[in-house]
Amino acid sequence: MTRLLFVASEAYPLIKTGGLADIAGSLPEVLRQQGVDVRLLLPAYRQLLDGIDQSRTVAELELAGISLRILATVLPGTGVETWLLDHPSFAERLGNPYHGPDGQPWPDNADRFMLLSRLAAAISTGEAGLDWRPDVLHCNDWHTGPAVALTHLQEQRPLTLFTVHSLAHMGLFDRGTFERLQLPGHFWQDSALEFYDQFSFIKGGLVYADYITTVSPTYAREICESPGGMGLEGLLQARRERLVGILNGIDHGVWNPAADPYLEHHYDAANLEGKALEKTALQRSLGLAELDDRPLLGIVGRLVEQKGLELILPALGDILAKPAQVVVLGTGERRYEEQLQAVARAHPDAMAVILAYDESLAHRIEASADIFLMPSLFEPCGLNQLYSLRYGTLPLVRAVGGLADTVVDATPQALADGTATGFVFGPPDSGEFMSALARAIALWRDQASWRRLQATAMAQDFSWQRSAARYLELYDSPR
Ligand code: ADP
């Protein structure tokens, strides 16, 4: 039985800021069900500790002069044994895991996530005083990069995998931080953790891991080139044979319109009445006009440039004039929040903007909307378009990363073949976005065709089974 240590900075439902939590909250459980002996390692953030019923102490240890405890609990809703790194820098701070209320990264992020990395490496190399050691160390994103590098210092080490959920966050710090953290001096070189005179956490994973994975085949290609590689394309190109794109799955238990506990009305592909009732209920609760003669367009996500706000904002006036209604749920950059709110204030019956993180409302928007907008500039995998497909809310996306791999454009050919599941456009400009939206709205007006598209979309299988099998293959691969 493979023993797997899966390390991440967040996992649903304990702590979530984005897609990484959805993956870390579901993949380990799927692997466990397939016979893997898995331990999930997370930082014990305050709100995480407040959200669990019980935990027990498995070990107390000191790493690089820092005392910490490992607490054990079970990831709610799963059978996954979860180890929590208990240290005041996580446990004594409320709010976002990565940044303070001012939006600035916590000043000790390098120290906090280095501690997580050190602990992962210590468990992996048998130096944490536990009677369990993994055959495979699977790390995720920059917070865990140094864990891979440190593990590779030891001869007796597990196979290592590093998954890139987004290359945009590299964990860059200055040289003083590198020195303060007392890492081996030879890590300070271009072929190791140095990145243009800075200390890069993510390079720990990218340089050293036996295998690098990322969350879609297209994104795996994009990061080997400029601009997708963001300066790391040379390194990734050199490691191309060890880089694999594996599409994320979605948790059909959590995202299922036929049984979603956040919904008042349930539905499936055979009977979409519940979807229409959800739309009316959402319109009512958000103060939108209760009209069914125009499509409701949904946006859920971080309000940042990556998500294509520069394409959406200039087009909003035209969108509402189609006519269409728009609902936006998200938080992010102040300038985007303000611009969106200004349009909503001017058109209160046609547009609602909710600046919050709200799991329940995210589900209700997925269920209520007719079209989901996701014109991202880049998108490693993207989950919301997958949720949308499952909820019969046809996604309108840009042809990048995982969006290109998961949505089939409603071209005349694809409509005739019955393979179309949404709307896809290429060049990142507002005009292209609007012409894709015009196509979508025209098709929405032809309800018989729309129903066919919805049925195809809802029949897509993006559950974890296939992707989990790919990870299992890698866990069994030679170093
Ligand atoms: P990313 O990881 O880049 O933020 P993804 O589409 O991969 O984007 O995943 C985003 C996840 O976070 C989805 O599960 C989405 O529903 C959720 N999410 C994002 N913003 C919000 C919000 N404001 N309220 C509720 N859920 C949100």
mmCIF file of N, CA, C and O in Angstrom, residues 240-305:
data_model
loop_
_atom_site.group_PDB
_atom_site.id
_atom_site.type_symbol
_atom_site.label_atom_id
_atom_site.label_comp_id
_atom_site.label_asym_id
_atom_site.label_seq_id
_atom_site.Cartn_x
_atom_site.Cartn_y
_atom_site.Cartn_z
ATOM 1 N N ARG A 240 10.760 19.292 -19.328
ATOM 2 C CA ARG A 240 9.526 18.959 -20.043
ATOM 3 C C ARG A 240 9.140 17.487 -19.914
ATOM 4 O O ARG A 240 7.965 17.148 -19.789
ATOM 5 N N GLU A 241 10.154 16.619 -19.917
ATOM 6 C CA GLU A 241 9.834 15.181 -19.853
ATOM 7 C C GLU A 241 9.289 14.765 -18.493
ATOM 8 O O GLU A 241 8.723 13.688 -18.355
ATOM 9 N N ARG A 242 9.523 15.593 -17.510
ATOM 10 C CA ARG A 242 9.037 15.288 -16.156
ATOM 11 C C ARG A 242 7.797 16.103 -15.802
ATOM 12 O O ARG A 242 7.381 16.124 -14.651
ATOM 13 N N LEU A 243 7.273 16.831 -16.771
ATOM 14 C CA LEU A 243 6.124 17.711 -16.518
ATOM 15 C C LEU A 243 4.871 17.120 -17.162
ATOM 16 O O LEU A 243 4.859 16.853 -18.357
ATOM 17 N N VAL A 244 3.838 16.929 -16.354
ATOM 18 C CA VAL A 244 2.618 16.289 -16.841
ATOM 19 C C VAL A 244 1.414 17.172 -16.512
ATOM 20 O O VAL A 244 1.328 17.711 -15.406
ATOM 21 N N GLY A 245 0.507 17.320 -17.462
ATOM 22 C CA GLY A 245 -0.732 18.067 -17.189
ATOM 23 C C GLY A 245 -1.856 17.093 -16.850
ATOM 24 O O GLY A 245 -2.202 16.244 -17.663
ATOM 25 N N ILE A 246 -2.389 17.199 -15.666
ATOM 26 C CA ILE A 246 -3.506 16.336 -15.247
ATOM 27 C C ILE A 246 -4.666 17.239 -14.830
ATOM 28 O O ILE A 246 -4.557 18.015 -13.883
ATOM 29 N N LEU A 247 -5.749 17.107 -15.561
ATOM 30 C CA LEU A 247 -6.906 17.966 -15.303
ATOM 31 C C LEU A 247 -7.461 17.738 -13.897
ATOM 32 O O LEU A 247 -7.536 16.603 -13.440
ATOM 33 N N ASN A 248 -7.825 18.814 -13.229
ATOM 34 C CA ASN A 248 -8.484 18.673 -11.934
ATOM 35 C C ASN A 248 -9.846 18.019 -12.106
ATOM 36 O O ASN A 248 -10.525 18.221 -13.110
ATOM 37 N N GLY A 249 -10.246 17.290 -11.089
ATOM 38 C CA GLY A 249 -11.615 16.785 -11.060
ATOM 39 C C GLY A 249 -12.462 17.682 -10.182
ATOM 40 O O GLY A 249 -11.962 18.624 -9.557
ATOM 41 N N ILE A 250 -13.745 17.401 -10.144
ATOM 42 C CA ILE A 250 -14.607 18.117 -9.197
ATOM 43 C C ILE A 250 -15.295 17.091 -8.310
ATOM 44 O O ILE A 250 -15.443 15.926 -8.682
ATOM 45 N N ASP A 251 -15.693 17.547 -7.150
ATOM 46 C CA ASP A 251 -16.314 16.663 -6.181
ATOM 47 C C ASP A 251 -17.817 16.607 -6.457
ATOM 48 O O ASP A 251 -18.541 17.567 -6.181
ATOM 49 N N HIS A 252 -18.253 15.500 -7.007
ATOM 50 C CA HIS A 252 -19.671 15.382 -7.364
ATOM 51 C C HIS A 252 -20.583 15.304 -6.150
ATOM 52 O O HIS A 252 -21.790 15.477 -6.261
ATOM 53 N N GLY A 253 -19.980 15.050 -4.987
ATOM 54 C CA GLY A 253 -20.782 15.068 -3.768
ATOM 55 C C GLY A 253 -21.121 16.497 -3.373
ATOM 56 O O GLY A 253 -22.221 16.792 -2.914
ATOM 57 N N VAL A 254 -20.161 17.397 -3.572
ATOM 58 C CA VAL A 254 -20.353 18.798 -3.165
ATOM 59 C C VAL A 254 -21.080 19.592 -4.253
ATOM 60 O O VAL A 254 -21.871 20.486 -3.964
ATOM 61 N N TRP A 255 -20.779 19.266 -5.500
ATOM 62 C CA TRP A 255 -21.355 20.025 -6.620
ATOM 63 C C TRP A 255 -22.289 19.130 -7.425
ATOM 64 O O TRP A 255 -21.875 18.472 -8.378
ATOM 65 N N ASN A 256 -23.542 19.093 -6.999
ATOM 66 C CA ASN A 256 -24.519 18.232 -7.656
ATOM 67 C C ASN A 256 -25.886 18.914 -7.572
ATOM 68 O O ASN A 256 -26.488 18.986 -6.504
ATOM 69 N N PRO A 257 -26.398 19.415 -8.708
ATOM 70 C CA PRO A 257 -27.656 20.185 -8.653
ATOM 71 C C PRO A 257 -28.846 19.347 -8.196
ATOM 72 O O PRO A 257 -29.861 19.906 -7.774
ATOM 73 N N ALA A 258 -28.707 18.035 -8.238
ATOM 74 C CA ALA A 258 -29.830 17.187 -7.821
ATOM 75 C C ALA A 258 -29.902 17.018 -6.310
ATOM 76 O O ALA A 258 -30.910 16.535 -5.791
ATOM 77 N N ALA A 259 -28.818 17.405 -5.603
ATOM 78 C CA ALA A 259 -28.835 17.174 -4.149
ATOM 79 C C ALA A 259 -28.089 18.259 -3.379
ATOM 80 O O ALA A 259 -27.785 18.085 -2.210
ATOM 81 N N ASP A 260 -27.806 19.379 -4.019
ATOM 82 C CA ASP A 260 -27.000 20.433 -3.404
ATOM 83 C C ASP A 260 -27.732 21.037 -2.194
ATOM 84 O O ASP A 260 -28.809 21.629 -2.343
ATOM 85 N N PRO A 261 -27.174 20.913 -0.997
ATOM 86 C CA PRO A 261 -27.885 21.409 0.185
ATOM 87 C C PRO A 261 -28.047 22.936 0.215
ATOM 88 O O PRO A 261 -28.874 23.457 0.957
ATOM 89 N N TYR A 262 -27.256 23.641 -0.600
ATOM 90 C CA TYR A 262 -27.397 25.103 -0.634
ATOM 91 C C TYR A 262 -28.596 25.547 -1.483
ATOM 92 O O TYR A 262 -28.961 26.711 -1.493
ATOM 93 N N LEU A 263 -29.164 24.609 -2.243
ATOM 94 C CA LEU A 263 -30.273 24.981 -3.135
ATOM 95 C C LEU A 263 -31.613 24.624 -2.502
ATOM 96 O O LEU A 263 -31.753 23.604 -1.839
ATOM 97 N N GLU A 264 -32.593 25.494 -2.823
ATOM 98 C CA GLU A 264 -33.941 25.223 -2.354
ATOM 99 C C GLU A 264 -34.640 24.272 -3.322
ATOM 100 O O GLU A 264 -35.440 23.445 -2.942
ATOM 101 N N HIS A 265 -34.315 24.427 -4.617
ATOM 102 C CA HIS A 265 -34.960 23.630 -5.664
ATOM 103 C C HIS A 265 -33.892 22.809 -6.369
ATOM 104 O O HIS A 265 -32.896 23.370 -6.815
ATOM 105 N N HIS A 266 -34.125 21.531 -6.462
ATOM 106 C CA HIS A 266 -33.132 20.670 -7.118
ATOM 107 C C HIS A 266 -33.555 20.327 -8.536
ATOM 108 O O HIS A 266 -34.717 20.458 -8.890
ATOM 109 N N TYR A 267 -32.587 19.920 -9.328
ATOM 110 C CA TYR A 267 -32.912 19.585 -10.717
ATOM 111 C C TYR A 267 -31.840 18.695 -11.314
ATOM 112 O O TYR A 267 -30.758 18.536 -10.745
ATOM 113 N N ASP A 268 -32.182 18.135 -12.467
ATOM 114 C CA ASP A 268 -31.189 17.380 -13.229
ATOM 115 C C ASP A 268 -31.461 17.622 -14.712
ATOM 116 O O ASP A 268 -32.365 18.398 -15.054
ATOM 117 N N ALA A 269 -30.687 16.939 -15.567
ATOM 118 C CA ALA A 269 -30.790 17.229 -17.003
ATOM 119 C C ALA A 269 -32.180 16.895 -17.539
ATOM 120 O O ALA A 269 -32.647 17.519 -18.487
ATOM 121 N N ALA A 270 -32.842 15.934 -16.931
ATOM 122 C CA ALA A 270 -34.156 15.519 -17.434
ATOM 123 C C ALA A 270 -35.252 16.514 -17.056
ATOM 124 O O ALA A 270 -36.263 16.622 -17.751
ATOM 125 N N ASN A 271 -35.039 17.229 -15.967
ATOM 126 C CA ASN A 271 -36.064 18.182 -15.522
ATOM 127 C C ASN A 271 -35.397 19.424 -14.935
ATOM 128 O O ASN A 271 -34.860 19.396 -13.826
ATOM 129 N N LEU A 272 -35.453 20.508 -15.722
ATOM 130 C CA LEU A 272 -34.727 21.725 -15.345
ATOM 131 C C LEU A 272 -35.611 22.751 -14.640
ATOM 132 O O LEU A 272 -35.216 23.899 -14.465
ATOM 133 N N GLU A 273 -36.769 22.317 -14.219
ATOM 134 C CA GLU A 273 -37.697 23.261 -13.585
ATOM 135 C C GLU A 273 -37.076 23.903 -12.343
ATOM 136 O O GLU A 273 -37.210 25.104 -12.100
ATOM 137 N N GLY A 274 -36.389 23.096 -11.578
ATOM 138 C CA GLY A 274 -35.756 23.606 -10.360
ATOM 139 C C GLY A 274 -34.773 24.715 -10.659
ATOM 140 O O GLY A 274 -34.579 25.644 -9.864
ATOM 141 N N LYS A 275 -34.129 24.623 -11.804
ATOM 142 C CA LYS A 275 -33.153 25.660 -12.182
ATOM 143 C C LYS A 275 -33.863 26.997 -12.395
ATOM 144 O O LYS A 275 -33.393 28.041 -11.943
ATOM 145 N N ALA A 276 -35.008 26.944 -13.071
ATOM 146 C CA ALA A 276 -35.775 28.184 -13.303
ATOM 147 C C ALA A 276 -36.250 28.767 -11.967
ATOM 148 O O ALA A 276 -36.225 29.985 -11.756
ATOM 149 N N LEU A 277 -36.663 27.890 -11.052
ATOM 150 C CA LEU A 277 -37.134 28.376 -9.744
ATOM 151 C C LEU A 277 -35.976 28.999 -8.957
ATOM 152 O O LEU A 277 -36.153 30.012 -8.270
ATOM 153 N N GLU A 278 -34.795 28.414 -9.074
ATOM 154 C CA GLU A 278 -33.622 28.984 -8.409
ATOM 155 C C GLU A 278 -33.325 30.380 -8.959
ATOM 156 O O GLU A 278 -32.954 31.286 -8.236
ATOM 157 N N LYS A 279 -33.485 30.517 -10.272
ATOM 158 C CA LYS A 279 -33.213 31.823 -10.897
ATOM 159 C C LYS A 279 -34.156 32.883 -10.328
ATOM 160 O O LYS A 279 -33.709 33.965 -9.925
ATOM 161 N N THR A 280 -35.426 32.563 -10.268
ATOM 162 C CA THR A 280 -36.384 33.524 -9.729
ATOM 163 C C THR A 280 -36.062 33.851 -8.266
ATOM 164 O O THR A 280 -36.094 35.017 -7.851
ATOM 165 N N ALA A 281 -35.731 32.824 -7.501
ATOM 166 C CA ALA A 281 -35.445 33.041 -6.083
ATOM 167 C C ALA A 281 -34.213 33.933 -5.919
ATOM 168 O O ALA A 281 -34.172 34.813 -5.056
ATOM 169 N N LEU A 282 -33.215 33.714 -6.763
ATOM 170 C CA LEU A 282 -31.999 34.537 -6.663
ATOM 171 C C LEU A 282 -32.303 35.981 -7.073
ATOM 172 O O LEU A 282 -31.882 36.931 -6.408
ATOM 173 N N GLN A 283 -33.031 36.134 -8.175
ATOM 174 C CA GLN A 283 -33.402 37.492 -8.613
ATOM 175 C C GLN A 283 -34.102 38.221 -7.474
ATOM 176 O O GLN A 283 -33.782 39.367 -7.167
ATOM 177 N N ARG A 284 -35.020 37.515 -6.826
ATOM 178 C CA ARG A 284 -35.776 38.149 -5.744
ATOM 179 C C ARG A 284 -34.848 38.526 -4.597
ATOM 180 O O ARG A 284 -34.862 39.646 -4.107
ATOM 181 N N SER A 285 -33.985 37.602 -4.214
ATOM 182 C CA SER A 285 -33.186 37.893 -3.019
ATOM 183 C C SER A 285 -32.132 38.963 -3.301
ATOM 184 O O SER A 285 -31.687 39.638 -2.373
ATOM 185 N N LEU A 286 -31.778 39.157 -4.558
ATOM 186 C CA LEU A 286 -30.774 40.190 -4.857
ATOM 187 C C LEU A 286 -31.405 41.492 -5.338
ATOM 188 O O LEU A 286 -30.706 42.438 -5.685
ATOM 189 N N GLY A 287 -32.729 41.529 -5.410
ATOM 190 C CA GLY A 287 -33.412 42.746 -5.836
ATOM 191 C C GLY A 287 -33.367 42.969 -7.341
ATOM 192 O O GLY A 287 -33.587 44.083 -7.820
ATOM 193 N N LEU A 288 -33.108 41.915 -8.098
ATOM 194 C CA LEU A 288 -33.135 42.048 -9.566
ATOM 195 C C LEU A 288 -34.574 41.878 -10.049
ATOM 196 O O LEU A 288 -35.380 41.212 -9.384
ATOM 197 N N ALA A 289 -34.869 42.466 -11.220
ATOM 198 C CA ALA A 289 -36.207 42.292 -11.781
ATOM 199 C C ALA A 289 -36.446 40.811 -12.047
ATOM 200 O O ALA A 289 -35.578 40.126 -12.586
ATOM 201 N N GLU A 290 -37.649 40.328 -11.651
ATOM 202 C CA GLU A 290 -37.925 38.888 -11.814
ATOM 203 C C GLU A 290 -38.429 38.614 -13.224
ATOM 204 O O GLU A 290 -39.609 38.400 -13.445
ATOM 205 N N LEU A 291 -37.508 38.626 -14.168
ATOM 206 C CA LEU A 291 -37.850 38.458 -15.577
ATOM 207 C C LEU A 291 -37.226 37.176 -16.096
ATOM 208 O O LEU A 291 -36.105 36.853 -15.727
ATOM 209 N N ASP A 292 -37.993 36.491 -16.961
ATOM 210 C CA ASP A 292 -37.389 35.290 -17.536
ATOM 211 C C ASP A 292 -37.177 35.427 -19.045
ATOM 212 O O ASP A 292 -36.896 34.480 -19.734
ATOM 213 N N ASP A 293 -37.305 36.682 -19.525
ATOM 214 C CA ASP A 293 -37.136 36.897 -20.968
ATOM 215 C C ASP A 293 -35.723 37.360 -21.323
ATOM 216 O O ASP A 293 -35.464 37.818 -22.415
ATOM 217 N N ARG A 294 -34.809 37.310 -20.362
ATOM 218 C CA ARG A 294 -33.423 37.698 -20.631
ATOM 219 C C ARG A 294 -32.505 36.807 -19.816
ATOM 220 O O ARG A 294 -32.883 36.364 -18.715
ATOM 221 N N PRO A 295 -31.311 36.529 -20.354
ATOM 222 C CA PRO A 295 -30.429 35.621 -19.642
ATOM 223 C C PRO A 295 -29.791 36.280 -18.423
ATOM 224 O O PRO A 295 -29.546 37.485 -18.404
ATOM 225 N N LEU A 296 -29.525 35.445 -17.429
ATOM 226 C CA LEU A 296 -28.797 35.893 -16.249
ATOM 227 C C LEU A 296 -27.360 35.389 -16.392
ATOM 228 O O LEU A 296 -27.131 34.187 -16.584
ATOM 229 N N LEU A 297 -26.426 36.333 -16.346
ATOM 230 C CA LEU A 297 -25.012 35.980 -16.512
ATOM 231 C C LEU A 297 -24.339 35.965 -15.147
ATOM 232 O O LEU A 297 -24.483 36.921 -14.372
ATOM 233 N N GLY A 298 -23.621 34.902 -14.840
ATOM 234 C CA GLY A 298 -23.001 34.773 -13.519
ATOM 235 C C GLY A 298 -21.486 34.899 -13.580
ATOM 236 O O GLY A 298 -20.849 34.473 -14.550
ATOM 237 N N ILE A 299 -20.939 35.515 -12.544
ATOM 238 C CA ILE A 299 -19.482 35.583 -12.364
ATOM 239 C C ILE A 299 -19.210 35.265 -10.896
ATOM 240 O O ILE A 299 -19.792 35.900 -10.014
ATOM 241 N N VAL A 300 -18.369 34.281 -10.646
ATOM 242 C CA VAL A 300 -17.946 33.985 -9.275
ATOM 243 C C VAL A 300 -16.437 33.834 -9.310
ATOM 244 O O VAL A 300 -15.910 33.077 -10.128
ATOM 245 N N GLY A 301 -15.751 34.560 -8.443
ATOM 246 C CA GLY A 301 -14.304 34.349 -8.431
ATOM 247 C C GLY A 301 -13.559 35.542 -7.894
ATOM 248 O O GLY A 301 -14.165 36.552 -7.502
ATOM 249 N N ARG A 302 -12.249 35.385 -7.869
ATOM 250 C CA ARG A 302 -11.418 36.488 -7.405
ATOM 251 C C ARG A 302 -11.493 37.613 -8.441
ATOM 252 O O ARG A 302 -11.379 37.359 -9.645
ATOM 253 N N LEU A 303 -11.700 38.841 -7.966
ATOM 254 C CA LEU A 303 -11.831 39.966 -8.892
ATOM 255 C C LEU A 303 -10.444 40.555 -9.147
ATOM 256 O O LEU A 303 -10.054 41.565 -8.570
ATOM 257 N N VAL A 304 -9.713 39.856 -9.984
ATOM 258 C CA VAL A 304 -8.345 40.261 -10.307
ATOM 259 C C VAL A 304 -8.169 40.215 -11.821
ATOM 260 O O VAL A 304 -8.994 39.624 -12.525
ATOM 261 N N GLU A 305 -7.096 40.850 -12.286
ATOM 262 C CA GLU A 305 -6.879 40.971 -13.726
ATOM 263 C C GLU A 305 -6.936 39.609 -14.420
ATOM 264 O O GLU A 305 -7.488 39.457 -15.502
#
